[in-house]
Amino acid sequence: MIKVANLSKHFGDNVVLRQIDLDIKEGETTVIIGPSGTGKSTLLRCLNFLEHPTSATITIDDLVVDANSATKKQITALRKKTAFVFQNYALFANKTALENITEGLITVRGKSAVIAKQEAQAILKSIGLADKQDYYPSALSGGQQQRIGIARAMAAQSKVILFDEPTSALDPEWVGEVLGLMRQLAKQKQTMLIVTHEMQFAKEIADRVIFMDQGQIIEQGSADMIFNNPQDPRTRTFLQRVNQ
Amino acid sequence: MQMALIGVVFALILAIGLAVVRTFKVPVLNQLAMLFISFFRGTPLLVQLFLLYYGLPRVFPILINMDAFTASVIGLTLHFAAYKAESIRAAIMAVDKSQMEAALSTGMTSSQAMRRIILPQAARIATPSLMNYFIDMIKSTSLAFTLGVTEIMAKTQMEASSSFYFFESYLAVALIYWGVVLIFTQLQVHLERYLNKAY
């Protein structure tokens, strides 16, 4: 469903991503792991064009975007198909929880305010935050903010939700509720691409695990394969270090 | 007073435009905006008013019919727009970068993101300094009398020189300015409280 071919990203002379190829199937949960500074987040940001890839062909359904000839219209179309969940939540500070969700529905997808509100309320209810709809982000806990962030992504009904270390900025006490919501999404067969350092969670939720190092995909396979029987020495070294 | 109120609206509109052009570094317009801001911040308001009212009509005869009031409003507008543009730009930059990214990631265009997410947040940050310029602008309307506008300062001078009550007249005009500014300072307090209430 989603096909990434030959994705590279250079920052000046610094090559952050080298010729990444990636296929994601519908309904699949893919988790990317690897050492810090390896380009995992940059890869995610390139898929949403928050970073403009130096080269890449990204295909989602019938939309084909080539990084070298991408028009604004194509980029917007791509962003509509790829929702993003940020490490620091990045909720709109001047909007309430409810408005954070309806904003994109109204401005981007052209839904009426009434319909957008109904949809947003249904989602808030499903994640147990119905009573917080009129709160501003600053009045919510980190865990609640991130769940609203995920709700915003869910509402967009994108093809895939990209999670950029969704629990890294959270106090430990809030990690559970965010991971819980992501499990719920995995059960509903929402296609997800997740960058995370939560290895236990990765093991449990991933249909497929990708190990990246130094801007490249080193190996990928089922969670069982990567965690219990890694082939590449770099994967082994990394897993040993995180399991210590 | 009327001069300041008209001026403040136009200056604000122009300043937002300049600030957005500067933030996005729109080619050509950005350079023009920089030149504009540099000139109007770099020269005294009095010089600008004289240039506009007495100078320009010599070169462009079409401007000869411009009355002193219009010239004053235009001068004040341009002068304060330059200052306000920079403080609005600073406010835009002070809004966390992730706000723009979050807006773009949902598929908004950058102008939608600007209008719906960034500028409302920048407004709150910019309000105190914009109010400063507004107060400065109210007081600067007194310069309009040098172009022959019979505003309060001009009237005071006429009054003073015919009655010889110089101290009383000028003290009165000072108190009037002070009073008006106090009223707006109060408004500012309420405005800030309103803007801060939300989040």
CSV table of C-alpha atoms in Angstrom, one decimal:
chain,number,residue,atom,x,y,z
A,1,MET,CA,0.0,0.0,0.0
A,2,ILE,CA,2.8,2.4,0.9
A,3,LYS,CA,6.0,2.1,-1.0
A,4,VAL,CA,9.1,4.1,-0.4
A,5,ALA,CA,11.9,3.8,-2.9
A,6,ASN,CA,15.5,5.2,-2.8
A,7,LEU,CA,14.9,7.7,-0.1
A,8,SER,CA,18.0,9.7,0.8
A,9,LYS,CA,18.4,12.7,3.0
A,10,HIS,CA,21.5,14.9,3.1
A,11,PHE,CA,22.0,17.9,5.4
A,12,GLY,CA,24.8,19.6,3.6
A,13,ASP,CA,27.6,17.0,3.5
A,14,ASN,CA,26.1,15.0,6.2
A,15,VAL,CA,24.3,12.0,4.8
A,16,VAL,CA,21.5,11.1,7.3
A,17,LEU,CA,19.6,8.5,5.2
A,18,ARG,CA,21.0,6.4,2.4
A,19,GLN,CA,18.8,4.9,-0.2
A,20,ILE,CA,16.1,3.5,2.0
A,21,ASP,CA,13.5,1.2,0.5
A,22,LEU,CA,10.4,0.4,2.4
A,23,ASP,CA,7.1,-1.3,1.9
A,24,ILE,CA,4.2,-1.1,4.3
A,25,LYS,CA,1.1,-3.3,4.0
A,26,GLU,CA,-2.3,-2.2,4.9
A,27,GLY,CA,-3.2,-2.9,8.5
A,28,GLU,CA,0.4,-3.6,9.5
A,29,THR,CA,2.1,-2.2,12.5
A,30,THR,CA,5.8,-1.6,11.7
A,31,VAL,CA,8.2,-0.5,14.4
A,32,ILE,CA,11.6,1.1,13.7
A,33,ILE,CA,14.3,0.6,16.3
A,34,GLY,CA,17.9,1.5,16.3
A,35,PRO,CA,20.6,3.7,18.0
A,36,SER,CA,20.0,7.4,18.5
A,37,GLY,CA,21.1,9.7,15.6
A,38,THR,CA,20.5,6.9,13.1
A,39,GLY,CA,17.9,8.8,11.1
A,40,LYS,CA,14.8,7.0,12.3
A,41,SER,CA,12.9,10.3,13.1
A,42,THR,CA,14.2,11.9,9.9
A,43,LEU,CA,12.9,9.0,7.9
A,44,LEU,CA,9.4,9.5,9.4
A,45,ARG,CA,9.6,13.3,8.8
A,46,CYS,CA,10.6,12.7,5.2
A,47,LEU,CA,7.5,10.5,4.7
A,48,ASN,CA,5.4,13.5,5.7
A,49,PHE,CA,7.7,16.0,3.9
A,50,LEU,CA,8.3,17.9,7.2
A,51,GLU,CA,11.8,17.3,5.9
A,52,HIS,CA,12.2,17.5,2.1
A,53,PRO,CA,14.0,14.3,1.1
A,54,THR,CA,17.1,14.8,-1.1
A,55,SER,CA,15.7,12.0,-3.3
A,56,ALA,CA,12.8,9.6,-2.9
A,57,THR,CA,9.8,8.2,-4.6
A,58,ILE,CA,6.9,7.8,-2.2
A,59,THR,CA,3.8,5.9,-3.4
A,60,ILE,CA,0.6,5.7,-1.4
A,61,ASP,CA,-2.2,4.0,-3.2
A,62,ASP,CA,-2.4,5.9,-6.5
A,63,LEU,CA,-0.4,8.9,-5.3
A,64,VAL,CA,3.2,9.0,-6.5
A,65,VAL,CA,5.4,11.8,-5.2
A,66,ASP,CA,8.9,12.2,-6.5
A,67,ALA,CA,11.0,14.4,-4.1
A,68,ASN,CA,12.8,16.1,-7.0
A,69,SER,CA,9.6,17.2,-8.8
A,70,ALA,CA,7.1,17.4,-5.9
A,71,THR,CA,4.6,20.2,-6.2
A,72,LYS,CA,3.0,21.8,-3.3
A,73,LYS,CA,-0.3,20.2,-4.2
A,74,GLN,CA,1.3,16.7,-4.2
A,75,ILE,CA,2.9,17.4,-0.8
A,76,THR,CA,-0.4,18.4,0.7
A,77,ALA,CA,-2.0,15.3,-0.8
A,78,LEU,CA,0.7,13.2,0.7
A,79,ARG,CA,0.3,14.8,4.1
A,80,LYS,CA,-3.4,14.1,4.0
A,81,LYS,CA,-2.6,10.5,3.7
A,82,THR,CA,0.0,10.4,6.4
A,83,ALA,CA,-0.9,11.6,9.9
A,84,PHE,CA,1.9,12.5,12.3
A,85,VAL,CA,2.2,12.0,16.1
A,86,PHE,CA,4.9,14.1,17.6
A,87,GLN,CA,7.3,13.4,20.4
A,88,ASN,CA,6.4,16.7,22.1
A,89,TYR,CA,2.7,16.2,21.3
A,90,ALA,CA,2.6,19.6,19.4
A,91,LEU,CA,-1.0,20.2,20.1
A,92,PHE,CA,-2.2,23.6,18.9
A,93,ALA,CA,-1.8,25.6,22.0
A,94,ASN,CA,-4.5,28.1,21.1
A,95,LYS,CA,-7.1,25.4,20.5
A,96,THR,CA,-9.1,23.2,23.0
A,97,ALA,CA,-8.8,19.4,22.9
A,98,LEU,CA,-11.9,19.3,20.7
A,99,GLU,CA,-10.7,22.0,18.4
A,100,ASN,CA,-7.3,20.3,18.0
A,101,ILE,CA,-9.2,17.4,16.4
A,102,THR,CA,-11.8,19.4,14.4
A,103,GLU,CA,-9.3,22.0,13.1
A,104,GLY,CA,-7.9,19.7,10.4
A,105,LEU,CA,-11.3,18.2,9.6
A,106,ILE,CA,-12.7,21.7,8.9
A,107,THR,CA,-9.7,23.5,7.4
A,108,VAL,CA,-8.1,20.7,5.4
A,109,ARG,CA,-10.9,18.3,4.7
A,110,GLY,CA,-13.6,20.8,4.3
A,111,LYS,CA,-16.1,19.2,6.7
A,112,SER,CA,-18.8,21.3,8.3
A,113,ALA,CA,-18.3,22.4,11.9
A,114,VAL,CA,-21.2,20.3,13.0
A,115,ILE,CA,-20.0,17.0,11.4
A,116,ALA,CA,-16.4,17.7,12.5
A,117,LYS,CA,-17.5,18.2,16.1
A,118,GLN,CA,-19.6,15.0,16.1
A,119,GLU,CA,-16.6,13.0,14.7
A,120,ALA,CA,-14.2,14.5,17.2
A,121,GLN,CA,-16.5,13.8,20.1
A,122,ALA,CA,-16.9,10.2,19.1
A,123,ILE,CA,-13.1,9.8,19.0
A,124,LEU,CA,-12.7,11.6,22.3
A,125,LYS,CA,-15.2,9.2,23.8
A,126,SER,CA,-13.5,6.2,22.4
A,127,ILE,CA,-10.2,7.1,24.0
A,128,GLY,CA,-11.9,8.1,27.3
A,129,LEU,CA,-11.3,11.8,27.2
A,130,ALA,CA,-14.8,13.0,26.4
A,131,ASP,CA,-14.9,15.1,29.6
A,132,LYS,CA,-11.7,17.0,28.5
A,133,GLN,CA,-13.0,18.3,25.2
A,134,ASP,CA,-13.0,22.0,26.3
A,135,TYR,CA,-9.6,21.9,28.0
A,136,TYR,CA,-6.7,23.7,26.5
A,137,PRO,CA,-3.5,21.6,26.1
A,138,SER,CA,-1.7,23.4,28.9
A,139,ALA,CA,-4.4,22.2,31.4
A,140,LEU,CA,-3.9,18.5,30.4
A,141,SER,CA,-1.3,16.0,31.6
A,142,GLY,CA,1.4,14.8,29.2
A,143,GLY,CA,-0.4,11.5,28.7
A,144,GLN,CA,-3.7,13.2,27.9
A,145,GLN,CA,-2.0,15.6,25.5
A,146,GLN,CA,-0.4,12.8,23.6
A,147,ARG,CA,-3.7,10.9,23.5
A,148,ILE,CA,-5.3,14.0,22.0
A,149,GLY,CA,-2.3,14.1,19.6
A,150,ILE,CA,-3.1,10.5,18.5
A,151,ALA,CA,-6.8,11.4,18.4
A,152,ARG,CA,-6.0,14.2,16.0
A,153,ALA,CA,-4.2,11.7,13.8
A,154,MET,CA,-7.0,9.2,14.0
A,155,ALA,CA,-9.6,11.8,13.0
A,156,ALA,CA,-7.7,12.5,9.8
A,157,GLN,CA,-8.5,8.9,8.7
A,158,SER,CA,-5.1,8.8,6.9
A,159,LYS,CA,-3.7,5.7,5.3
A,160,VAL,CA,-1.0,5.5,7.9
A,161,ILE,CA,-0.2,7.1,11.2
A,162,LEU,CA,3.5,8.0,11.8
A,163,PHE,CA,4.6,7.9,15.4
A,164,ASP,CA,7.8,9.8,16.2
A,165,GLU,CA,8.9,8.5,19.6
A,166,PRO,CA,5.4,9.1,21.1
A,167,THR,CA,6.3,8.3,24.7
A,168,SER,CA,9.9,9.7,24.9
A,169,ALA,CA,8.8,13.0,26.4
A,170,LEU,CA,6.4,11.5,28.8
A,171,ASP,CA,6.7,11.1,32.6
A,172,PRO,CA,6.9,7.3,33.2
A,173,GLU,CA,3.4,7.3,34.8
A,174,TRP,CA,1.8,8.4,31.5
A,175,VAL,CA,3.5,6.0,29.2
A,176,GLY,CA,1.1,3.2,29.9
A,177,GLU,CA,-2.0,5.0,28.8
A,178,VAL,CA,-0.4,6.1,25.5
A,179,LEU,CA,0.9,2.7,24.7
A,180,GLY,CA,-2.6,1.3,25.6
A,181,LEU,CA,-4.2,3.5,23.0
A,182,MET,CA,-1.7,2.4,20.4
A,183,ARG,CA,-2.5,-1.2,21.2
A,184,GLN,CA,-6.1,-0.4,20.7
A,185,LEU,CA,-5.3,1.0,17.3
A,186,ALA,CA,-3.2,-2.0,16.3
A,187,LYS,CA,-6.2,-4.2,17.1
A,188,GLN,CA,-8.3,-2.1,14.8
A,189,LYS,CA,-5.8,-2.8,12.1
A,190,GLN,CA,-4.8,0.9,11.7
A,191,THR,CA,-1.7,1.0,9.6
A,192,MET,CA,1.1,2.4,11.8
A,193,LEU,CA,4.8,3.2,11.5
A,194,ILE,CA,6.3,3.7,14.9
A,195,VAL,CA,9.7,4.9,15.9
A,196,THR,CA,10.2,4.0,19.6
A,197,HIS,CA,12.7,3.1,22.3
A,198,GLU,CA,10.2,1.0,24.2
A,199,MET,CA,11.6,-2.4,23.3
A,200,GLN,CA,9.0,-4.5,25.2
A,201,PHE,CA,6.2,-2.6,23.5
A,202,ALA,CA,7.8,-3.1,20.1
A,203,LYS,CA,8.2,-6.8,20.7
A,204,GLU,CA,4.5,-7.1,21.7
A,205,ILE,CA,2.8,-4.8,19.1
A,206,ALA,CA,4.9,-5.1,15.9
A,207,ASP,CA,3.9,-7.1,13.0
A,208,ARG,CA,7.3,-6.2,11.6
A,209,VAL,CA,10.4,-4.7,13.1
A,210,ILE,CA,13.0,-2.7,11.2
A,211,PHE,CA,16.4,-2.2,12.6
A,212,MET,CA,18.2,0.9,11.4
A,213,ASP,CA,21.8,2.0,11.9
A,214,GLN,CA,23.7,4.9,10.3
A,215,GLY,CA,21.0,5.9,7.9
A,216,GLN,CA,20.3,2.5,6.6
A,217,ILE,CA,17.9,-0.4,7.1
A,218,ILE,CA,20.1,-3.2,8.4
A,219,GLU,CA,17.6,-5.9,8.8
A,220,GLN,CA,13.8,-6.3,9.1
A,221,GLY,CA,11.5,-9.1,9.9
A,222,SER,CA,8.9,-10.3,12.5
A,223,ALA,CA,9.4,-9.2,16.1
A,224,ASP,CA,10.3,-12.8,17.0
A,225,MET,CA,13.0,-12.9,14.3
A,226,ILE,CA,14.6,-9.6,15.1
A,227,PHE,CA,14.5,-9.8,18.9
A,228,ASN,CA,15.2,-13.5,19.3
A,229,ASN,CA,17.3,-14.4,16.3
A,230,PRO,CA,19.0,-11.3,14.9
A,231,GLN,CA,21.2,-12.0,11.9
A,232,ASP,CA,23.3,-8.9,11.7
A,233,PRO,CA,26.1,-8.3,14.3
A,234,ARG,CA,25.0,-4.6,14.6
A,235,THR,CA,21.5,-5.6,15.5
A,236,ARG,CA,22.8,-8.0,18.1
A,237,THR,CA,25.1,-5.4,19.6
A,238,PHE,CA,22.3,-2.9,19.8
A,239,LEU,CA,19.9,-5.3,21.4
A,240,GLN,CA,22.5,-6.5,23.9
A,241,ARG,CA,23.1,-2.9,24.9
A,242,VAL,CA,19.4,-2.1,25.4
A,243,ASN,CA,18.7,-5.3,27.3
A,244,GLN,CA,21.5,-4.7,29.8
B,1,MET,CA,-7.0,61.1,18.3
B,2,GLN,CA,-8.8,60.2,15.2
B,3,MET,CA,-5.4,60.3,13.5
B,4,ALA,CA,-4.0,57.7,15.8
B,5,LEU,CA,-7.0,55.4,15.6
B,6,ILE,CA,-6.9,55.4,11.8
B,7,GLY,CA,-3.2,55.1,11.8
B,8,VAL,CA,-3.1,52.2,14.2
B,9,VAL,CA,-5.4,50.1,12.1
B,10,PHE,CA,-3.5,50.6,8.9
B,11,ALA,CA,-0.1,50.3,10.6
B,12,LEU,CA,-1.2,47.0,12.1
B,13,ILE,CA,-2.4,45.6,8.7
B,14,LEU,CA,0.8,46.7,7.0
B,15,ALA,CA,3.0,45.4,9.8
B,16,ILE,CA,1.4,42.0,9.7
B,17,GLY,CA,2.0,41.9,6.0
B,18,LEU,CA,5.6,42.9,6.3
B,19,ALA,CA,6.2,40.5,9.2
B,20,VAL,CA,4.8,37.6,7.2
B,21,VAL,CA,6.8,38.5,4.2
B,22,ARG,CA,9.9,38.7,6.3
B,23,THR,CA,9.2,35.4,8.1
B,24,PHE,CA,8.7,33.4,4.9
B,25,LYS,CA,11.5,35.3,3.2
B,26,VAL,CA,9.4,35.8,0.1
B,27,PRO,CA,11.9,36.7,-2.6
B,28,VAL,CA,12.0,40.3,-3.8
B,29,LEU,CA,9.2,41.4,-1.3
B,30,ASN,CA,11.5,40.4,1.6
B,31,GLN,CA,14.3,42.7,0.3
B,32,LEU,CA,11.7,45.5,-0.2
B,33,ALA,CA,10.3,45.0,3.3
B,34,MET,CA,13.8,45.1,4.8
B,35,LEU,CA,14.6,48.4,2.9
B,36,PHE,CA,11.2,49.8,4.0
B,37,ILE,CA,11.8,48.9,7.7
B,38,SER,CA,15.3,50.1,7.6
B,39,PHE,CA,14.4,53.5,6.2
B,40,PHE,CA,11.4,54.2,8.4
B,41,ARG,CA,13.2,53.1,11.6
B,42,GLY,CA,16.4,54.8,10.6
B,43,THR,CA,15.0,58.3,10.0
B,44,PRO,CA,13.1,60.7,12.4
B,45,LEU,CA,9.4,60.8,12.1
B,46,LEU,CA,9.5,64.5,11.7
B,47,VAL,CA,11.8,64.2,8.7
B,48,GLN,CA,9.5,61.6,7.2
B,49,LEU,CA,6.4,63.9,7.7
B,50,PHE,CA,8.1,66.9,6.1
B,51,LEU,CA,9.4,64.7,3.2
B,52,LEU,CA,5.9,63.3,2.6
B,53,TYR,CA,4.0,66.6,2.8
B,54,TYR,CA,6.4,69.3,1.6
B,55,GLY,CA,8.9,67.2,-0.4
B,56,LEU,CA,7.1,64.6,-2.4
B,57,PRO,CA,4.5,66.8,-4.0
B,58,ARG,CA,7.4,68.7,-5.7
B,59,VAL,CA,8.4,65.5,-7.5
B,60,PHE,CA,5.0,64.0,-7.9
B,61,PRO,CA,2.6,66.9,-8.6
B,62,ILE,CA,-0.3,64.5,-8.3
B,63,LEU,CA,0.2,64.6,-4.5
B,64,ILE,CA,-0.2,68.4,-4.3
B,65,ASN,CA,-3.9,67.9,-3.3
B,66,MET,CA,-3.0,65.7,-0.4
B,67,ASP,CA,-4.2,67.6,2.8
B,68,ALA,CA,-2.1,67.8,5.9
B,69,PHE,CA,-4.3,65.4,7.8
B,70,THR,CA,-4.0,62.6,5.2
B,71,ALA,CA,-0.2,63.2,5.0
B,72,SER,CA,0.1,62.9,8.8
B,73,VAL,CA,-1.9,59.7,8.9
B,74,ILE,CA,0.1,58.2,6.1
B,75,GLY,CA,3.4,59.3,7.7
B,76,LEU,CA,2.4,57.9,11.1
B,77,THR,CA,1.2,54.6,9.5
B,78,LEU,CA,4.4,54.0,7.6
B,79,HIS,CA,6.6,54.9,10.5
B,80,PHE,CA,4.9,52.7,13.1
B,81,ALA,CA,4.3,49.9,10.7
B,82,ALA,CA,8.0,49.5,10.4
B,83,TYR,CA,8.4,49.2,14.1
B,84,LYS,CA,5.4,47.0,14.6
B,85,ALA,CA,6.5,44.7,11.8
B,86,GLU,CA,9.7,43.8,13.7
B,87,SER,CA,7.9,43.1,16.9
B,88,ILE,CA,5.3,41.0,15.1
B,89,ARG,CA,8.1,39.1,13.4
B,90,ALA,CA,9.8,38.4,16.7
B,91,ALA,CA,6.5,37.2,18.1
B,92,ILE,CA,6.0,34.8,15.2
B,93,MET,CA,9.4,33.4,15.7
B,94,ALA,CA,8.7,33.0,19.4
B,95,VAL,CA,5.8,30.6,18.6
B,96,ASP,CA,7.2,27.1,18.9
B,97,LYS,CA,8.4,25.6,15.7
B,98,SER,CA,6.4,22.4,16.3
B,99,GLN,CA,3.1,24.4,16.0
B,100,MET,CA,3.9,25.1,12.4
B,101,GLU,CA,5.0,21.5,11.8
B,102,ALA,CA,1.9,20.1,13.4
B,103,ALA,CA,-0.3,22.3,11.2
B,104,LEU,CA,1.5,21.4,8.1
B,105,SER,CA,1.5,17.7,8.9
B,106,THR,CA,-2.3,17.7,9.0
B,107,GLY,CA,-2.2,19.0,5.4
B,108,MET,CA,-2.8,22.7,6.0
B,109,THR,CA,-1.1,25.1,3.6
B,110,SER,CA,1.4,27.5,5.2
B,111,SER,CA,-1.0,30.4,4.9
B,112,GLN,CA,-3.8,28.4,6.6
B,113,ALA,CA,-1.3,27.5,9.4
B,114,MET,CA,-0.3,31.1,9.7
B,115,ARG,CA,-3.8,32.4,10.0
B,116,ARG,CA,-5.3,29.7,12.2
B,117,ILE,CA,-2.5,28.6,14.4
B,118,ILE,CA,0.6,30.9,14.4
B,119,LEU,CA,-0.7,34.4,14.2
B,120,PRO,CA,-3.3,34.0,17.0
B,121,GLN,CA,-0.5,32.8,19.2
B,122,ALA,CA,1.9,35.5,18.1
B,123,ALA,CA,-0.8,38.1,18.8
B,124,ARG,CA,-0.7,37.3,22.5
B,125,ILE,CA,3.1,37.6,22.6
B,126,ALA,CA,3.1,40.8,20.6
B,127,THR,CA,0.4,42.6,22.4
B,128,PRO,CA,2.5,44.4,25.1
B,129,SER,CA,5.0,45.8,22.6
B,130,LEU,CA,2.3,46.7,20.1
B,131,MET,CA,0.4,48.7,22.8
B,132,ASN,CA,3.7,50.5,23.5
B,133,TYR,CA,3.9,51.6,19.9
B,134,PHE,CA,0.2,52.6,20.0
B,135,ILE,CA,0.8,54.9,22.9
B,136,ASP,CA,3.8,56.3,21.2
B,137,MET,CA,1.7,56.9,18.1
B,138,ILE,CA,-1.0,58.8,20.1
B,139,LYS,CA,1.7,61.1,21.4
B,140,SER,CA,3.4,61.4,18.0
B,141,THR,CA,0.2,62.9,16.5
B,142,SER,CA,1.4,66.1,18.2
B,143,LEU,CA,3.9,66.3,15.4
B,144,ALA,CA,1.1,66.7,12.9
B,145,PHE,CA,0.8,70.3,13.9
B,146,THR,CA,4.1,71.0,12.2
B,147,LEU,CA,2.3,70.2,8.9
B,148,GLY,CA,-0.4,72.6,9.8
B,149,VAL,CA,-3.1,70.2,11.1
B,150,THR,CA,-4.9,72.0,13.8
B,151,GLU,CA,-4.9,69.2,16.3
B,152,ILE,CA,-4.8,69.6,20.0
B,153,MET,CA,-1.2,70.8,20.1
B,154,ALA,CA,-1.8,73.4,17.5
B,155,LYS,CA,-4.8,74.7,19.3
B,156,THR,CA,-2.9,74.9,22.5
B,157,GLN,CA,-0.2,76.9,21.0
B,158,MET,CA,-2.7,79.4,19.6
B,159,GLU,CA,-4.4,79.6,22.9
B,160,ALA,CA,-1.2,80.1,24.8
B,161,SER,CA,0.2,82.8,22.6
B,162,SER,CA,-3.1,84.8,22.6
B,163,SER,CA,-3.6,84.5,26.4
B,164,PHE,CA,0.0,84.3,27.6
B,165,TYR,CA,-1.0,81.4,29.9
B,166,PHE,CA,1.9,79.3,28.5
B,167,PHE,CA,2.4,77.1,31.6
B,168,GLU,CA,-1.3,76.4,32.1
B,169,SER,CA,-1.9,75.7,28.4
B,170,TYR,CA,0.9,73.3,27.9
B,171,LEU,CA,0.3,71.6,31.3
B,172,ALA,CA,-3.3,71.1,30.2
B,173,VAL,CA,-2.3,69.5,27.0
B,174,ALA,CA,0.2,67.3,28.7
B,175,LEU,CA,-2.5,66.1,31.1
B,176,ILE,CA,-4.9,65.4,28.3
B,177,TYR,CA,-2.3,63.2,26.6
B,178,TRP,CA,-1.6,61.5,29.8
B,179,GLY,CA,-5.2,60.9,30.5
B,180,VAL,CA,-5.8,59.4,27.1
B,181,VAL,CA,-2.8,57.1,27.4
B,182,LEU,CA,-4.0,56.0,30.9
B,183,ILE,CA,-7.3,55.0,29.4
B,184,PHE,CA,-5.5,52.9,26.7
B,185,THR,CA,-3.2,51.4,29.3
B,186,GLN,CA,-6.2,50.2,31.2
B,187,LEU,CA,-7.6,48.7,27.9
B,188,GLN,CA,-4.3,47.0,27.5
B,189,VAL,CA,-4.6,45.3,30.9
B,190,HIS,CA,-8.0,44.0,30.0
B,191,LEU,CA,-6.9,42.9,26.5
B,192,GLU,CA,-4.0,41.0,28.0
B,193,ARG,CA,-6.1,39.4,30.6
B,194,TYR,CA,-8.6,38.3,27.9
B,195,LEU,CA,-5.8,36.9,25.7
B,196,ASN,CA,-4.2,35.1,28.6
B,197,LYS,CA,-7.4,33.6,29.9
B,198,ALA,CA,-7.8,31.0,27.2
B,199,TYR,CA,-4.6,29.0,27.5
